[in-house]
Amino acid sequence: LSEGSDDLRLITAALLSGMTADEIVALCWRDIDPGTGVVTVGSEPKRVVRLAAPLARLLLERHREDTEPSETVLRDEDDAPLTADSLGRLVTLGAYDAGLDRPQEITVSALRYTYLAYLLRQGARASEIGRIAGKVPETELISYIRHISPRVKRSIDQIDNTHPALQGLFAAATRDDQNSA
């Protein structure tokens, strides 16, 4: 995360906050409320995703006063909205540029799996995962449950929904701010 482009950090932070690739590419400035730290995503029914501090910071740094509220947040070099395919390509290329082993295995799906597994390992109830991560296909959710099934189940409100990778990014950003002050 720390070595990637701003787009890659934003994409990864969004995926590790429960957003899907389709939600990320459709995210418009009007969907973001920096005052409350939430993003409204998805089609009907819409859901609210609480912004982890690094994601909120990345979005605030990107926002300009002249930005049109209906404009998508992520845009390509031609100023066109990113597609889910280009988003996936950015993730895999970012893994390659970071020097990770087997970068071809670092995909949007792998990052989503990482986030859902993190929630389930804490004992999140499978029936409540959709409140944070949106619609998860039944076969996908069943495969996660088969591999990750702690005995104690807790309400989604009782678990930490900020992935540790984002907590580390926030800590590094805070240190950088303190050092520059």
PDB file of C-alpha atoms in Angstrom:
ATOM      1  CA  LEU A   1       0.000   0.000   0.000  1.00  0.00           C
ATOM      2  CA  SER A   2       2.634   2.520   0.974  1.00  0.00           C
ATOM      3  CA  GLU A   3       4.624   2.092  -2.256  1.00  0.00           C
ATOM      4  CA  GLY A   4       1.724   2.204  -4.721  1.00  0.00           C
ATOM      5  CA  SER A   5       0.227   5.043  -6.689  1.00  0.00           C
ATOM      6  CA  ASP A   6      -2.540   7.150  -5.159  1.00  0.00           C
ATOM      7  CA  ASP A   7      -5.072   5.264  -7.307  1.00  0.00           C
ATOM      8  CA  LEU A   8      -3.761   1.898  -6.151  1.00  0.00           C
ATOM      9  CA  ARG A   9      -3.802   2.947  -2.478  1.00  0.00           C
ATOM     10  CA  LEU A  10      -7.355   4.250  -2.849  1.00  0.00           C
ATOM     11  CA  ILE A  11      -8.517   1.068  -4.614  1.00  0.00           C
ATOM     12  CA  THR A  12      -6.862  -1.209  -2.052  1.00  0.00           C
ATOM     13  CA  ALA A  13      -8.176   0.818   0.887  1.00  0.00           C
ATOM     14  CA  ALA A  14     -11.692   0.723  -0.594  1.00  0.00           C
ATOM     15  CA  LEU A  15     -11.524  -3.060  -1.144  1.00  0.00           C
ATOM     16  CA  LEU A  16     -10.240  -3.554   2.411  1.00  0.00           C
ATOM     17  CA  SER A  17     -13.148  -1.424   3.659  1.00  0.00           C
ATOM     18  CA  GLY A  18     -15.820  -3.644   2.122  1.00  0.00           C
ATOM     19  CA  MET A  19     -16.460  -2.007  -1.234  1.00  0.00           C
ATOM     20  CA  THR A  20     -16.734  -4.115  -4.389  1.00  0.00           C
ATOM     21  CA  ALA A  21     -14.916  -3.351  -7.641  1.00  0.00           C
ATOM     22  CA  ASP A  22     -18.174  -2.206  -9.247  1.00  0.00           C
ATOM     23  CA  GLU A  23     -18.886   0.108  -6.304  1.00  0.00           C
ATOM     24  CA  ILE A  24     -15.395   1.572  -6.472  1.00  0.00           C
ATOM     25  CA  VAL A  25     -15.532   2.413 -10.175  1.00  0.00           C
ATOM     26  CA  ALA A  26     -19.038   3.882  -9.756  1.00  0.00           C
ATOM     27  CA  LEU A  27     -18.086   5.978  -6.712  1.00  0.00           C
ATOM     28  CA  CYS A  28     -18.916   9.650  -7.327  1.00  0.00           C
ATOM     29  CA  TRP A  29     -18.000  12.640  -5.222  1.00  0.00           C
ATOM     30  CA  ARG A  30     -21.645  13.105  -4.192  1.00  0.00           C
ATOM     31  CA  ASP A  31     -21.506   9.667  -2.506  1.00  0.00           C
ATOM     32  CA  ILE A  32     -18.823  10.796  -0.048  1.00  0.00           C
ATOM     33  CA  ASP A  33     -19.519  12.631   3.198  1.00  0.00           C
ATOM     34  CA  PRO A  34     -16.164  13.590   4.685  1.00  0.00           C
ATOM     35  CA  GLY A  35     -17.896  15.276   7.650  1.00  0.00           C
ATOM     36  CA  THR A  36     -19.329  11.999   8.908  1.00  0.00           C
ATOM     37  CA  GLY A  37     -16.644   9.778   7.433  1.00  0.00           C
ATOM     38  CA  VAL A  38     -18.998   7.637   5.363  1.00  0.00           C
ATOM     39  CA  VAL A  39     -19.551   6.685   1.738  1.00  0.00           C
ATOM     40  CA  THR A  40     -22.928   5.627   0.371  1.00  0.00           C
ATOM     41  CA  VAL A  41     -22.469   2.842  -2.170  1.00  0.00           C
ATOM     42  CA  GLY A  42     -24.328   0.283  -4.214  1.00  0.00           C
ATOM     43  CA  SER A  43     -27.593   0.147  -5.994  1.00  0.00           C
ATOM     44  CA  GLU A  44     -30.808  -0.491  -4.150  1.00  0.00           C
ATOM     45  CA  PRO A  45     -30.608  -1.065  -1.316  1.00  0.00           C
ATOM     46  CA  LYS A  46     -27.776   1.385  -0.776  1.00  0.00           C
ATOM     47  CA  ARG A  47     -25.455   0.837   2.132  1.00  0.00           C
ATOM     48  CA  VAL A  48     -23.131   3.010   4.115  1.00  0.00           C
ATOM     49  CA  VAL A  49     -19.427   2.195   4.365  1.00  0.00           C
ATOM     50  CA  ARG A  50     -17.500   3.827   7.182  1.00  0.00           C
ATOM     51  CA  LEU A  51     -14.285   5.278   5.854  1.00  0.00           C
ATOM     52  CA  ALA A  52     -11.140   4.022   7.507  1.00  0.00           C
ATOM     53  CA  ALA A  53      -8.872   6.992   8.182  1.00  0.00           C
ATOM     54  CA  PRO A  54      -6.458   6.220   5.305  1.00  0.00           C
ATOM     55  CA  LEU A  55      -9.308   5.962   2.800  1.00  0.00           C
ATOM     56  CA  ALA A  56     -10.872   9.201   4.028  1.00  0.00           C
ATOM     57  CA  ARG A  57      -7.505  10.930   3.775  1.00  0.00           C
ATOM     58  CA  LEU A  58      -6.881   9.665   0.229  1.00  0.00           C
ATOM     59  CA  LEU A  59     -10.299  10.879  -0.871  1.00  0.00           C
ATOM     60  CA  LEU A  60      -9.899  14.296   0.746  1.00  0.00           C
ATOM     61  CA  GLU A  61      -6.475  14.779  -0.847  1.00  0.00           C
ATOM     62  CA  ARG A  62      -7.948  13.985  -4.266  1.00  0.00           C
ATOM     63  CA  HIS A  63     -10.992  16.232  -4.005  1.00  0.00           C
ATOM     64  CA  ARG A  64     -10.867  19.675  -5.614  1.00  0.00           C
ATOM     65  CA  GLU A  65     -13.280  22.575  -5.168  1.00  0.00           C
ATOM     66  CA  ASP A  66     -14.192  22.512  -8.866  1.00  0.00           C
ATOM     67  CA  THR A  67     -14.971  18.789  -8.886  1.00  0.00           C
ATOM     68  CA  GLU A  68     -18.411  18.008 -10.256  1.00  0.00           C
ATOM     69  CA  PRO A  69     -20.440  15.986  -7.666  1.00  0.00           C
ATOM     70  CA  SER A  70     -21.560  13.480 -10.335  1.00  0.00           C
ATOM     71  CA  GLU A  71     -17.975  12.857 -11.506  1.00  0.00           C
ATOM     72  CA  THR A  72     -16.485   9.502 -10.605  1.00  0.00           C
ATOM     73  CA  VAL A  73     -13.572   9.569  -8.192  1.00  0.00           C
ATOM     74  CA  LEU A  74     -11.275   7.247 -10.145  1.00  0.00           C
ATOM     75  CA  ARG A  75     -10.448   8.283 -13.684  1.00  0.00           C
ATOM     76  CA  ASP A  76      -7.930   7.069 -16.230  1.00  0.00           C
ATOM     77  CA  GLU A  77      -5.217   9.055 -18.012  1.00  0.00           C
ATOM     78  CA  ASP A  78      -7.818  10.227 -20.582  1.00  0.00           C
ATOM     79  CA  ASP A  79     -10.060  11.465 -17.739  1.00  0.00           C
ATOM     80  CA  ALA A  80     -12.610   8.705 -18.388  1.00  0.00           C
ATOM     81  CA  PRO A  81     -14.074   6.688 -15.510  1.00  0.00           C
ATOM     82  CA  LEU A  82     -12.097   3.561 -14.641  1.00  0.00           C
ATOM     83  CA  THR A  83     -13.657   0.218 -15.484  1.00  0.00           C
ATOM     84  CA  ALA A  84     -13.626  -2.873 -13.278  1.00  0.00           C
ATOM     85  CA  ASP A  85     -11.091  -4.427 -15.699  1.00  0.00           C
ATOM     86  CA  SER A  86      -8.724  -1.457 -15.477  1.00  0.00           C
ATOM     87  CA  LEU A  87      -9.118  -1.473 -11.700  1.00  0.00           C
ATOM     88  CA  GLY A  88      -8.057  -5.126 -11.619  1.00  0.00           C
ATOM     89  CA  ARG A  89      -5.115  -4.398 -13.871  1.00  0.00           C
ATOM     90  CA  LEU A  90      -3.948  -1.602 -11.534  1.00  0.00           C
ATOM     91  CA  VAL A  91      -4.043  -3.988  -8.554  1.00  0.00           C
ATOM     92  CA  THR A  92      -2.010  -6.706 -10.270  1.00  0.00           C
ATOM     93  CA  LEU A  93       0.502  -4.275 -11.782  1.00  0.00           C
ATOM     94  CA  GLY A  94       0.870  -2.606  -8.381  1.00  0.00           C
ATOM     95  CA  ALA A  95       1.691  -5.987  -6.828  1.00  0.00           C
ATOM     96  CA  TYR A  96       4.292  -6.552  -9.535  1.00  0.00           C
ATOM     97  CA  ASP A  97       5.815  -3.074  -9.070  1.00  0.00           C
ATOM     98  CA  ALA A  98       5.982  -3.671  -5.309  1.00  0.00           C
ATOM     99  CA  GLY A  99       8.093  -6.763  -5.930  1.00  0.00           C
ATOM    100  CA  LEU A 100       5.616  -9.183  -4.381  1.00  0.00           C
ATOM    101  CA  ASP A 101       6.042 -12.897  -5.043  1.00  0.00           C
ATOM    102  CA  ARG A 102       3.460 -14.201  -7.533  1.00  0.00           C
ATOM    103  CA  PRO A 103       1.894 -10.776  -8.275  1.00  0.00           C
ATOM    104  CA  GLN A 104      -0.584 -12.440 -10.648  1.00  0.00           C
ATOM    105  CA  GLU A 105      -2.309 -13.820  -7.533  1.00  0.00           C
ATOM    106  CA  ILE A 106      -2.950 -10.332  -6.139  1.00  0.00           C
ATOM    107  CA  THR A 107      -6.332  -9.565  -7.642  1.00  0.00           C
ATOM    108  CA  VAL A 108      -9.460  -7.665  -6.715  1.00  0.00           C
ATOM    109  CA  SER A 109     -11.038 -10.993  -5.736  1.00  0.00           C
ATOM    110  CA  ALA A 110      -8.051 -11.907  -3.555  1.00  0.00           C
ATOM    111  CA  LEU A 111      -8.236  -8.569  -1.718  1.00  0.00           C
ATOM    112  CA  ARG A 112     -11.991  -8.978  -1.228  1.00  0.00           C
ATOM    113  CA  TYR A 113     -11.409 -12.493   0.118  1.00  0.00           C
ATOM    114  CA  THR A 114      -8.774 -11.080   2.484  1.00  0.00           C
ATOM    115  CA  TYR A 115     -11.250  -8.565   3.868  1.00  0.00           C
ATOM    116  CA  LEU A 116     -14.170 -10.994   4.233  1.00  0.00           C
ATOM    117  CA  ALA A 117     -11.889 -13.573   5.865  1.00  0.00           C
ATOM    118  CA  TYR A 118     -10.715 -10.897   8.307  1.00  0.00           C
ATOM    119  CA  LEU A 119     -14.330 -10.197   9.320  1.00  0.00           C
ATOM    120  CA  LEU A 120     -15.226 -13.886   9.640  1.00  0.00           C
ATOM    121  CA  ARG A 121     -12.099 -14.742  11.660  1.00  0.00           C
ATOM    122  CA  GLN A 122     -13.269 -12.246  14.250  1.00  0.00           C
ATOM    123  CA  GLY A 123     -16.513 -14.193  14.521  1.00  0.00           C
ATOM    124  CA  ALA A 124     -18.713 -11.950  12.376  1.00  0.00           C
ATOM    125  CA  ARG A 125     -22.067 -13.527  11.670  1.00  0.00           C
ATOM    126  CA  ALA A 126     -22.249 -14.565   8.035  1.00  0.00           C
ATOM    127  CA  SER A 127     -25.820 -13.277   7.860  1.00  0.00           C
ATOM    128  CA  GLU A 128     -24.552  -9.756   8.644  1.00  0.00           C
ATOM    129  CA  ILE A 129     -21.529  -9.581   6.325  1.00  0.00           C
ATOM    130  CA  GLY A 130     -23.605  -7.808   3.684  1.00  0.00           C
ATOM    131  CA  ARG A 131     -24.000  -4.783   5.956  1.00  0.00           C
ATOM    132  CA  ILE A 132     -20.300  -4.047   5.509  1.00  0.00           C
ATOM    133  CA  ALA A 133     -19.331  -5.816   2.288  1.00  0.00           C
ATOM    134  CA  GLY A 134     -22.489  -5.704   0.198  1.00  0.00           C
ATOM    135  CA  LYS A 135     -23.951  -8.697  -1.559  1.00  0.00           C
ATOM    136  CA  VAL A 136     -21.712 -11.748  -1.362  1.00  0.00           C
ATOM    137  CA  PRO A 137     -22.830 -14.615  -3.610  1.00  0.00           C
ATOM    138  CA  GLU A 138     -24.011 -17.579  -1.555  1.00  0.00           C
ATOM    139  CA  THR A 139     -21.479 -20.028  -2.994  1.00  0.00           C
ATOM    140  CA  GLU A 140     -18.657 -17.591  -2.259  1.00  0.00           C
ATOM    141  CA  LEU A 141     -19.831 -17.029   1.315  1.00  0.00           C
ATOM    142  CA  ILE A 142     -20.223 -20.770   1.929  1.00  0.00           C
ATOM    143  CA  SER A 143     -16.663 -21.390   0.751  1.00  0.00           C
ATOM    144  CA  TYR A 144     -15.391 -18.750   3.223  1.00  0.00           C
ATOM    145  CA  ILE A 145     -17.410 -20.234   6.068  1.00  0.00           C
ATOM    146  CA  ARG A 146     -16.027 -23.699   5.353  1.00  0.00           C
ATOM    147  CA  HIS A 147     -12.487 -22.461   5.869  1.00  0.00           C
ATOM    148  CA  ILE A 148     -13.105 -19.880   8.578  1.00  0.00           C
ATOM    149  CA  SER A 149     -15.498 -20.780  11.329  1.00  0.00           C
ATOM    150  CA  PRO A 150     -14.609 -19.537  14.820  1.00  0.00           C
ATOM    151  CA  ARG A 151     -16.826 -20.845  17.599  1.00  0.00           C
ATOM    152  CA  VAL A 152     -17.860 -17.472  18.999  1.00  0.00           C
ATOM    153  CA  LYS A 153     -20.144 -15.445  16.774  1.00  0.00           C
ATOM    154  CA  ARG A 154     -20.478 -11.717  17.255  1.00  0.00           C
ATOM    155  CA  SER A 155     -22.613  -8.993  15.792  1.00  0.00           C
ATOM    156  CA  ILE A 156     -21.005  -7.024  12.994  1.00  0.00           C
ATOM    157  CA  ASP A 157     -21.202  -4.000  15.328  1.00  0.00           C
ATOM    158  CA  GLN A 158     -18.880  -5.786  17.791  1.00  0.00           C
ATOM    159  CA  ILE A 159     -16.019  -6.465  15.411  1.00  0.00           C
ATOM    160  CA  ASP A 160     -13.246  -4.241  14.131  1.00  0.00           C
ATOM    161  CA  ASN A 161     -14.040  -3.560  10.488  1.00  0.00           C
ATOM    162  CA  THR A 162     -10.779  -1.704   9.786  1.00  0.00           C
ATOM    163  CA  HIS A 163      -8.369  -4.177   8.230  1.00  0.00           C
ATOM    164  CA  PRO A 164      -4.911  -4.235   9.887  1.00  0.00           C
ATOM    165  CA  ALA A 165      -3.239  -3.241   6.597  1.00  0.00           C
ATOM    166  CA  LEU A 166      -5.216   0.012   6.704  1.00  0.00           C
ATOM    167  CA  GLN A 167      -4.387   0.552  10.361  1.00  0.00           C
ATOM    168  CA  GLY A 168      -0.697   0.268   9.471  1.00  0.00           C
ATOM    169  CA  LEU A 169      -1.096   2.718   6.601  1.00  0.00           C
ATOM    170  CA  PHE A 170      -2.843   5.177   8.916  1.00  0.00           C
ATOM    171  CA  ALA A 171      -0.064   4.870  11.494  1.00  0.00           C
ATOM    172  CA  ALA A 172       2.568   5.534   8.820  1.00  0.00           C
ATOM    173  CA  ALA A 173       0.650   8.552   7.488  1.00  0.00           C
ATOM    174  CA  THR A 174       0.276   9.957  11.010  1.00  0.00           C
ATOM    175  CA  ARG A 175       4.037   9.578  11.620  1.00  0.00           C
ATOM    176  CA  ASP A 176       4.753  11.349   8.310  1.00  0.00           C
ATOM    177  CA  ASP A 177       2.448  14.238   9.304  1.00  0.00           C
ATOM    178  CA  GLN A 178       4.140  14.565  12.707  1.00  0.00           C
ATOM    179  CA  ASN A 179       7.610  14.502  11.164  1.00  0.00           C
ATOM    180  CA  SER A 180       6.740  17.236   8.662  1.00  0.00           C
ATOM    181  CA  ALA A 181       5.199  19.482  11.349  1.00  0.00           C
TER     182      ALA A 181
END
